[in-house]
Short mmCIF file of C-alpha atoms in Angstrom, two decimals:
data_model
loop_
_atom_site.label_atom_id
_atom_site.label_comp_id
_atom_site.label_asym_id
_atom_site.label_seq_id
_atom_site.Cartn_x
_atom_site.Cartn_y
_atom_site.Cartn_z
CA MET A 1 0.00 0.00 0.00
CA HIS A 2 2.43 2.63 -1.24
CA ASN A 3 -0.04 5.53 -0.93
CA LEU A 4 -0.50 4.93 2.78
CA HIS A 5 1.85 7.74 3.83
CA LEU A 6 0.08 10.23 1.53
CA TYR A 7 -3.33 9.27 2.93
CA TYR A 8 -1.94 9.56 6.45
CA LYS A 9 -0.48 13.00 5.76
CA ILE A 10 -3.79 14.22 4.37
CA SER A 11 -5.62 12.95 7.44
CA VAL A 12 -3.13 14.48 9.90
CA SER A 13 -3.16 17.81 8.00
CA ILE A 14 -6.97 18.01 8.19
CA LEU A 15 -6.82 17.19 11.90
CA LEU A 16 -4.24 19.95 12.45
CA LEU A 17 -6.31 22.43 10.45
CA SER A 18 -9.31 21.52 12.60
CA GLY A 19 -7.29 22.06 15.79
CA PHE A 20 -6.00 25.39 14.49
CA VAL A 21 -9.47 26.71 13.59
CA SER A 22 -10.99 25.47 16.85
CA GLY A 23 -8.16 26.90 18.98
CA ALA A 24 -8.26 30.26 17.19
CA GLU A 25 -12.04 30.49 17.54
CA LEU A 26 -11.95 29.60 21.23
CA LEU A 27 -9.17 32.14 21.72
CA SER A 28 -11.40 34.84 20.27
CA VAL A 29 -14.45 34.13 22.44
CA PRO A 30 -15.28 37.54 23.99
CA LYS A 31 -14.08 37.84 27.57
CA LYS A 32 -17.58 38.27 29.01
CA TYR A 33 -18.67 34.94 27.51
CA VAL A 34 -15.65 32.90 28.62
CA ASN A 35 -17.60 31.90 31.75
CA PHE A 36 -19.87 29.84 29.53
CA VAL A 37 -17.14 27.86 27.80
CA TYR A 38 -14.85 27.71 30.82
CA PRO A 39 -17.26 27.73 33.76
CA THR A 40 -15.24 27.92 36.94
CA THR A 41 -15.52 29.96 40.11
CA GLU A 42 -11.81 30.67 39.92
CA VAL A 43 -11.32 34.40 39.44
CA LYS A 44 -7.60 35.10 39.48
CA SER A 45 -5.84 34.73 36.10
CA LYS A 46 -8.80 32.83 34.71
CA TYR A 47 -8.96 34.53 31.33
CA LEU A 48 -5.18 34.50 30.98
CA ARG A 49 -5.04 30.76 31.55
CA TRP A 50 -7.87 30.19 29.08
CA ALA A 51 -6.22 32.32 26.40
CA ALA A 52 -2.80 30.73 27.00
CA VAL A 53 -4.18 27.19 26.55
CA GLN A 54 -5.87 28.08 23.26
CA ALA A 55 -2.88 30.09 21.99
CA ILE A 56 -0.52 27.19 22.71
CA GLN A 57 -2.79 24.87 20.74
CA VAL A 58 -2.82 27.24 17.76
CA VAL A 59 0.97 27.61 17.73
CA LEU A 60 1.55 23.85 18.11
CA CYS A 61 -0.85 23.14 15.23
CA VAL A 62 1.15 25.46 12.95
CA MET A 63 4.43 23.85 14.04
CA ALA A 64 3.20 20.30 13.46
CA PHE A 65 1.69 21.29 10.10
CA VAL A 66 4.95 22.82 8.88
CA LEU A 67 6.94 19.79 10.04
CA ILE A 68 4.72 17.19 8.37
CA ILE A 69 3.87 19.06 5.15
CA GLY A 70 6.97 21.21 4.69
CA TYR A 71 9.66 18.77 5.87
CA ASP A 72 7.81 15.42 5.94
CA THR A 73 9.64 14.53 9.12
CA VAL A 74 8.55 12.31 12.01
CA TYR A 75 9.46 15.17 14.37
CA PHE A 76 5.96 16.54 13.77
CA ARG A 77 5.04 13.98 16.43
CA ILE A 78 6.51 16.14 19.20
CA PRO A 79 4.14 19.12 18.75
CA PHE A 80 1.37 16.66 17.84
CA VAL A 81 1.58 14.82 21.17
CA LEU A 82 1.67 18.19 22.96
CA ILE A 83 -1.49 19.25 21.06
CA ALA A 84 -3.16 16.03 22.22
CA ALA A 85 -2.27 16.85 25.83
CA VAL A 86 -3.39 20.50 25.55
CA ASN A 87 -6.59 19.43 23.76
CA LEU A 88 -7.36 16.87 26.46
CA TYR A 89 -6.80 19.49 29.18
CA SER A 90 -8.92 22.04 27.33
CA TYR A 91 -11.68 19.46 26.84
CA GLN A 92 -11.70 18.63 30.55
CA ILE A 93 -11.93 22.25 31.73
CA ARG A 94 -14.66 23.10 29.21
CA THR A 95 -17.73 21.71 30.92
CA GLY A 96 -20.00 23.60 28.53
CA GLY A 97 -20.06 24.58 24.89
CA LYS A 98 -18.66 21.35 23.45
CA ASP A 99 -19.97 19.74 20.28
CA GLY A 100 -19.56 16.57 18.25
CA SER A 101 -16.56 17.77 16.33
CA ASP A 102 -14.71 18.54 19.59
CA GLN A 103 -15.21 14.90 20.57
CA VAL A 104 -14.02 13.54 17.23
CA ARG A 105 -11.01 15.88 17.14
CA LEU A 106 -9.89 14.83 20.63
CA ILE A 107 -10.29 11.13 19.84
CA GLY A 108 -8.24 11.77 16.68
CA TYR A 109 -5.39 13.45 18.56
CA LEU A 110 -5.26 10.77 21.25
CA SER A 111 -5.50 7.76 18.95
CA TYR A 112 -2.91 9.11 16.48
CA SER A 113 -0.59 9.86 19.40
CA LEU A 114 -1.06 6.35 20.78
CA CYS A 115 -0.12 4.92 17.39
CA PHE A 116 3.22 6.80 17.50
CA LEU A 117 4.31 3.93 19.78
CA LEU A 118 4.37 1.67 16.72
CA SER A 119 6.58 1.55 13.66
CA SER A 120 5.67 4.15 11.04
CA ASN A 121 3.69 1.96 8.63
CA THR A 122 1.74 0.01 11.23
CA GLY A 123 1.04 3.14 13.29
CA GLU A 124 -0.13 5.15 10.29
CA LEU A 125 -2.36 2.34 9.10
CA LEU A 126 -3.92 1.64 12.50
CA SER A 127 -4.57 5.28 13.31
CA ILE A 128 -6.38 6.15 10.10
CA TYR A 129 -8.33 2.87 10.16
CA PHE A 130 -9.44 3.59 13.70
CA MET A 131 -10.65 7.11 12.90
CA GLY A 132 -12.31 5.81 9.75
CA LEU A 133 -14.32 3.36 11.83
CA GLN A 134 -15.16 6.02 14.42
CA VAL A 135 -16.62 8.34 11.79
CA ILE A 136 -18.55 5.50 10.11
CA LEU A 137 -20.00 4.77 13.57
CA GLY A 138 -20.79 8.47 13.95
CA TYR A 139 -22.67 8.76 10.66
CA THR A 140 -24.49 5.48 11.21
CA THR A 141 -25.60 6.35 14.74
CA SER A 142 -26.71 9.82 13.70
CA GLY A 143 -28.65 8.39 10.74
CA ILE A 144 -30.35 5.69 12.83
CA MET A 145 -31.20 8.11 15.65
CA LYS A 146 -32.86 10.46 13.17
CA LEU A 147 -34.63 7.69 11.30
CA THR A 148 -36.09 6.29 14.52
CA SER A 149 -37.09 9.72 15.82
CA PRO A 150 -40.77 10.57 15.30
CA TYR A 151 -39.81 14.26 15.06
CA TRP A 152 -37.37 13.66 12.19
CA ARG A 153 -39.63 11.16 10.46
CA LYS A 154 -42.39 13.74 10.27
CA GLY A 155 -39.96 15.71 8.13
CA ASN A 156 -40.77 19.11 9.60
CA VAL A 157 -37.91 19.72 12.03
CA LEU A 158 -35.58 21.61 9.68
CA ALA A 159 -37.70 24.77 9.57
CA GLY A 160 -37.77 24.64 13.37
CA ILE A 161 -34.00 24.19 13.78
CA LEU A 162 -33.18 26.79 11.13
CA GLY A 163 -35.77 29.12 12.63
CA THR A 164 -33.64 29.58 15.74
CA TYR A 165 -31.07 32.29 16.21
CA SER A 166 -28.74 29.66 17.66
CA TYR A 167 -28.55 27.41 14.60
CA GLY A 168 -30.37 29.01 11.74
CA ILE A 169 -31.07 31.40 8.94
CA PRO A 170 -34.53 33.00 9.14
CA LYS A 171 -35.02 33.25 5.36
CA VAL A 172 -34.25 29.57 4.76
CA SER A 173 -36.48 28.57 7.65
CA GLY A 174 -39.34 30.65 6.23
CA PHE A 175 -38.83 29.13 2.78
CA LEU A 176 -38.90 25.57 4.15
CA ALA A 177 -41.98 26.27 6.26
CA LYS A 178 -43.79 27.43 3.11
CA HIS A 179 -42.61 24.40 1.11
CA PRO A 180 -43.17 21.30 3.29
CA VAL A 181 -42.36 18.87 0.49
CA ILE A 182 -38.89 20.38 0.05
CA GLU A 183 -38.42 20.39 3.83
CA LYS A 184 -39.34 16.73 4.06
CA ALA A 185 -37.00 15.90 1.16
CA CYS A 186 -34.13 17.75 2.89
CA SER A 187 -34.79 16.01 6.24
CA TYR A 188 -34.85 12.57 4.65
CA SER A 189 -31.85 13.27 2.44
CA ALA A 190 -29.77 14.01 5.55
CA MET A 191 -30.76 10.65 7.07
CA VAL A 192 -30.25 8.75 3.80
CA MET A 193 -26.82 10.30 3.19
CA MET A 194 -25.59 9.35 6.65
CA LEU A 195 -26.80 5.78 6.34
CA ALA A 196 -25.48 5.56 2.78
CA VAL A 197 -21.92 5.74 4.16
CA ILE A 198 -22.16 2.40 5.99
CA VAL A 199 -24.11 0.83 3.11
CA SER A 200 -21.56 1.90 0.47
CA PHE A 201 -18.73 0.85 2.81
CA CYS A 202 -20.18 -2.69 2.82
CA LEU A 203 -20.40 -2.86 -0.98
CA PRO A 204 -17.34 -3.54 -3.18
CA PHE A 205 -17.61 -0.37 -5.28
CA GLN A 206 -15.02 2.26 -4.49
CA SER A 207 -16.57 4.90 -6.73
CA LEU A 208 -19.88 4.57 -4.85
CA LEU A 209 -18.09 5.08 -1.53
CA ILE A 210 -16.26 8.13 -2.84
CA VAL A 211 -19.52 9.65 -4.15
CA THR A 212 -21.17 9.02 -0.75
CA LEU A 213 -18.29 10.66 1.11
CA ALA A 214 -18.42 13.60 -1.31
CA LEU A 215 -22.13 13.94 -0.54
CA MET A 216 -21.37 13.90 3.19
CA LEU A 217 -18.76 16.59 2.65
CA SER A 218 -21.38 18.69 0.88
CA PHE A 219 -23.72 18.01 3.80
CA HIS A 220 -21.08 19.35 6.22
CA LEU A 221 -20.64 22.38 3.95
CA ALA A 222 -24.39 22.97 4.03
CA THR A 223 -24.53 22.71 7.84
CA SER A 224 -21.62 25.13 8.14
CA ILE A 225 -23.44 27.67 5.93
CA LEU A 226 -26.95 27.12 7.28
CA MET A 227 -26.24 26.31 10.93
CA GLY A 228 -22.83 27.84 11.54
CA LEU A 229 -21.28 24.45 12.41
CA ASN A 230 -18.12 25.23 10.48
CA ASP A 231 -15.90 22.95 12.58
CA PHE A 232 -17.54 19.78 11.26
CA ILE A 233 -16.27 20.46 7.75
CA VAL A 234 -12.66 20.62 8.94
CA THR A 235 -12.93 17.68 11.36
CA PHE A 236 -14.90 14.76 9.94
CA PRO A 237 -13.08 14.61 6.56
CA MET A 238 -9.87 13.65 8.39
CA ALA A 239 -11.37 10.16 8.58
CA TYR A 240 -12.15 9.87 4.88
CA PRO A 241 -8.67 8.62 3.85
CA GLY A 242 -8.99 5.87 6.48
CA ILE A 243 -12.47 4.90 5.29
CA ILE A 244 -11.28 4.67 1.65
CA LEU A 245 -8.15 2.68 2.57
CA LEU A 246 -9.97 0.27 4.87
CA HIS A 247 -12.65 -0.31 2.23
CA ALA A 248 -9.96 -0.97 -0.40
CA GLN A 249 -8.22 -3.44 1.90
CA LEU A 250 -11.46 -5.29 2.73
CA PHE A 251 -12.41 -5.76 -0.92
CA GLY A 252 -8.90 -6.10 -2.36
CA ILE A 253 -9.21 -2.93 -4.44
CA PRO A 254 -5.79 -1.70 -5.61
CA LEU A 255 -4.87 1.88 -4.69
CA MET B 1 3.48 -3.01 21.82
CA VAL B 2 1.42 -3.63 18.68
CA TRP B 3 -1.05 -5.74 20.63
CA PHE B 4 -1.29 -3.17 23.40
CA VAL B 5 -2.23 -0.44 20.89
CA ILE B 6 -4.63 -2.69 18.96
CA THR B 7 -6.31 -3.85 22.18
CA THR B 8 -6.67 -0.29 23.49
CA LEU B 9 -8.18 0.97 20.23
CA ALA B 10 -10.43 -2.08 19.92
CA ILE B 11 -11.75 -1.72 23.48
CA PHE B 12 -12.38 1.98 22.92
CA PHE B 13 -14.16 1.33 19.65
CA ILE B 14 -16.38 -1.41 21.10
CA ALA B 15 -17.19 0.83 24.08
CA SER B 16 -18.01 3.65 21.61
CA VAL B 17 -20.46 1.36 19.81
CA PHE B 18 -22.26 0.38 23.02
CA TYR B 19 -22.22 3.99 24.23
CA GLN B 20 -24.53 4.94 21.36
CA VAL B 21 -27.29 2.90 23.04
CA LYS B 22 -28.93 5.35 25.40
CA SER B 23 -29.84 2.76 28.05
CA LEU B 24 -26.17 1.68 28.31
CA GLN B 25 -24.65 5.16 28.51
CA GLY B 26 -24.90 5.38 32.30
CA LYS B 27 -23.05 2.08 32.79
CA PHE B 28 -20.20 3.00 30.44
CA ALA B 29 -19.97 6.58 31.72
CA LYS B 30 -18.86 5.22 35.12
CA PHE B 31 -15.63 3.94 33.59
CA ASP B 32 -15.14 6.89 31.26
CA ILE B 33 -13.24 9.12 33.69
CA LEU B 34 -11.97 11.46 30.98
CA HIS B 35 -15.36 11.71 29.21
CA LEU B 36 -13.87 10.48 25.95
CA LEU B 37 -16.69 8.21 24.79
CA PRO B 38 -18.51 10.00 21.98
CA ASN B 39 -22.23 10.55 21.65
CA TYR B 40 -23.03 10.71 17.96
CA SER B 41 -26.77 11.41 18.09
CA PHE B 42 -26.40 15.01 16.73
CA PHE B 43 -29.73 16.86 16.88
CA ALA B 44 -31.67 13.62 17.46
CA PRO B 45 -34.00 12.25 18.62
CA ARG B 46 -35.53 15.65 19.50
CA PRO B 47 -33.78 18.63 17.94
CA MET B 48 -33.79 22.05 19.56
CA VAL B 49 -36.40 24.14 17.75
CA ASN B 50 -36.44 27.15 20.03
CA ASP B 51 -34.01 29.67 21.44
CA TYR B 52 -33.37 30.44 25.05
CA ARG B 53 -33.60 34.11 25.85
CA LEU B 54 -32.39 35.82 28.98
CA VAL B 55 -34.60 38.59 30.36
CA TYR B 56 -34.42 40.61 33.56
CA LYS B 57 -36.56 43.09 35.46
CA ILE B 58 -35.38 45.87 37.78
CA ILE B 59 -37.36 46.10 41.01
CA GLY B 60 -40.18 48.62 40.75
CA SER B 61 -40.33 48.33 36.97
CA GLU B 62 -43.03 46.44 35.09
CA GLU B 63 -40.90 45.93 32.01
CA TRP B 64 -38.79 42.87 31.28
CA LEU B 65 -35.62 43.70 29.33
CA GLU B 66 -33.60 41.28 27.24
CA VAL B 67 -29.87 40.64 27.41
CA PRO B 68 -28.92 40.41 23.72
CA LEU B 69 -27.29 37.02 23.19
CA TYR B 70 -27.63 36.40 19.49
CA LYS B 71 -25.93 37.52 16.32
CA TYR B 72 -27.45 37.91 12.89
CA PHE B 73 -26.40 35.47 10.21
CA SER B 74 -23.40 36.36 8.08
CA LEU B 75 -21.66 34.26 5.43
CA GLN B 76 -18.40 34.76 7.31
CA ARG B 77 -19.44 32.04 9.75
CA ILE B 78 -18.56 29.35 7.21
CA PHE B 79 -14.90 30.11 7.96
CA TRP B 80 -15.04 31.84 11.31
CA ASN B 81 -17.69 31.31 13.96
CA PRO B 82 -16.59 31.56 17.61
CA PHE B 83 -20.23 32.37 18.43
CA LYS B 84 -21.16 28.69 18.15
CA TYR B 85 -18.96 27.87 21.15
CA TYR B 86 -20.31 30.40 23.60
CA ASN B 87 -23.84 30.05 22.28
CA LYS B 88 -23.69 26.30 22.99
CA GLY B 89 -22.02 27.14 26.33
CA MET B 90 -24.98 29.35 27.26
CA ILE B 91 -27.50 26.70 26.22
CA ASP B 92 -25.61 24.15 28.35
CA CYS B 93 -25.41 26.60 31.26
CA PHE B 94 -29.17 27.22 31.16
CA ASN B 95 -29.87 23.48 30.99
CA PHE B 96 -27.45 22.72 33.86
CA LEU B 97 -29.08 25.44 35.98
CA ILE B 98 -32.56 24.05 35.39
CA ALA B 99 -31.36 20.52 36.20
CA GLU B 100 -29.68 21.75 39.40
CA PHE B 101 -32.81 23.65 40.43
CA ASN B 102 -35.04 20.65 39.83
CA ASN B 103 -32.71 18.43 41.84
CA LEU B 104 -32.88 20.66 44.92
CA ALA B 105 -35.41 19.73 47.59
CA GLU B 106 -38.37 22.12 47.94
CA ASP B 107 -37.06 23.73 51.15
CA ASN B 108 -33.51 24.05 49.76
CA LYS B 109 -34.28 25.89 46.53
CA ASP B 110 -32.34 28.95 47.77
CA PHE B 111 -29.11 27.01 47.34
CA ILE B 112 -29.42 27.77 43.62
CA LEU B 113 -28.00 31.22 44.48
CA ILE B 114 -24.56 29.68 44.93
CA SER B 115 -24.67 27.62 41.75
CA GLU B 116 -21.80 28.32 39.36
CA ASN B 117 -24.28 28.48 36.47
CA TYR B 118 -26.53 30.91 38.33
CA LEU B 119 -23.56 33.15 39.11
CA ASN B 120 -22.33 33.07 35.52
CA ILE B 121 -25.74 34.23 34.26
CA LEU B 122 -25.82 36.94 36.89
CA MET B 123 -22.35 38.14 35.85
CA LEU B 124 -23.54 38.40 32.25
CA ILE B 125 -26.46 40.58 33.36
CA VAL B 126 -24.13 42.73 35.49
CA ASP B 127 -21.95 43.22 32.42
CA HIS B 128 -24.99 44.34 30.42
CA ILE B 129 -26.86 46.49 32.94
CA LYS B 130 -25.94 50.15 33.58
CA ASP B 131 -26.87 50.34 37.27
CA LYS B 132 -24.44 47.85 38.77
CA GLU B 133 -26.15 48.00 42.17
CA ALA B 134 -29.73 47.49 41.05
CA THR B 135 -32.01 44.88 42.55
CA ILE B 136 -33.17 42.58 39.79
CA ARG B 137 -34.72 39.26 39.00
CA PHE B 138 -34.08 37.33 35.82
CA ALA B 139 -35.80 34.65 33.80
CA ILE B 140 -34.83 32.20 31.08
CA VAL B 141 -37.54 31.84 28.49
CA ALA B 142 -37.90 29.58 25.47
CA ALA B 143 -38.88 31.50 22.36
CA GLU B 144 -39.73 30.68 18.77
CA GLY B 145 -39.50 32.76 15.64
CA VAL B 146 -37.12 35.35 14.34
CA GLU B 147 -38.99 38.35 13.03
CA THR B 148 -41.94 37.86 15.37
CA ILE B 149 -40.69 36.33 18.58
CA GLN B 150 -43.12 34.25 20.56
CA ILE B 151 -42.33 33.12 24.09
CA THR B 152 -43.37 29.50 24.43
CA ASP B 153 -42.27 28.76 27.99
CA VAL B 154 -40.71 30.29 31.08
CA ILE B 155 -38.03 27.82 32.02
CA PHE B 156 -36.52 29.46 35.05
CA ALA B 157 -37.33 32.55 37.08
CA SER B 158 -35.13 33.83 39.88
CA ALA B 159 -36.19 35.76 42.96
CA TYR B 160 -35.27 39.44 43.35
CA GLN B 161 -31.74 40.05 44.48
CA LYS B 162 -29.30 42.91 44.78
CA LEU B 163 -26.43 42.82 42.32
#
């Protein structure tokens, strides 16, 4: 599998980009709202500590990115392991304001770091396989949960979600409310796309899997535009190289 | 070493699979000290279809005033959206506060005054209000709609207190 290292580099780069964006965004949370992402009764140096943790993560992400993309050296592992530690610490102190992509990013950092204990090839292979499986589990669970939910099955939740200030765009919500057929089609397409990932993964057609993953990428793009969940589009695709490689290995498809 | 890594990842993956079953989450959470097990339900089974709004009233006044929490949509949020973090943080804070309040016994409801979540909300109001020594009460309400806002529920209402 001579493309393994390339796939691995793509995956690590996406993970680093995700860490950079997340760290920079958390760093720029206005001071008066920090209490909601870092809820602690500690008063002294609280904001400073918060800002320092996020700034360190941003700097380490840049360092690791330069080392793996610019120099293609294994020394990127040093800042990478430090990012994993900082990310874990940040995740523990943030009792509020965490979302699904924070979870996936942290699991990515920790599992990739764990695989540094192995020889390059084995470690690279195991880490991207593991994250591939995690994201397949994520899409499948999300699809099943929506499909079994009476609210989602009715097909009228999107106008409601997009009608909020928290996760929406008023104009799109209004449009969907006036066109229930389109709203229902959009609701069901989200469920079908998520479940299509596991289905296409179980079938021996690589092009079908790639089309499905491309559709999921467009879904993440849509949720970042419509709902403001821009971190999903720079987090979940880190697992796509692993999904493609694992699928190829299972069905003996040459890469 | 290979087997150690494979076993660790395999155990974590199997635990992740079982953790998606709601009835098993409590059992697995006991062992998940670092809260690493992921919950992939994402807006299901029941998505949030209303906003929480924070309102307050100064003693002697009849009018409830709103602490502005929300931002209008801009395309910039595709690339840059720190709002999502503190918006989710506020939603979590409101939910934690309500859960704490409901868990308090009837004659101990005043203990909510020392809740971290209660204090964080109060600090946000202090930051917003001009008279830093006013006596106020606040409420968290659920509201629907954007252009015409309709309050659907009062989720929490505090007693009057001096800032």
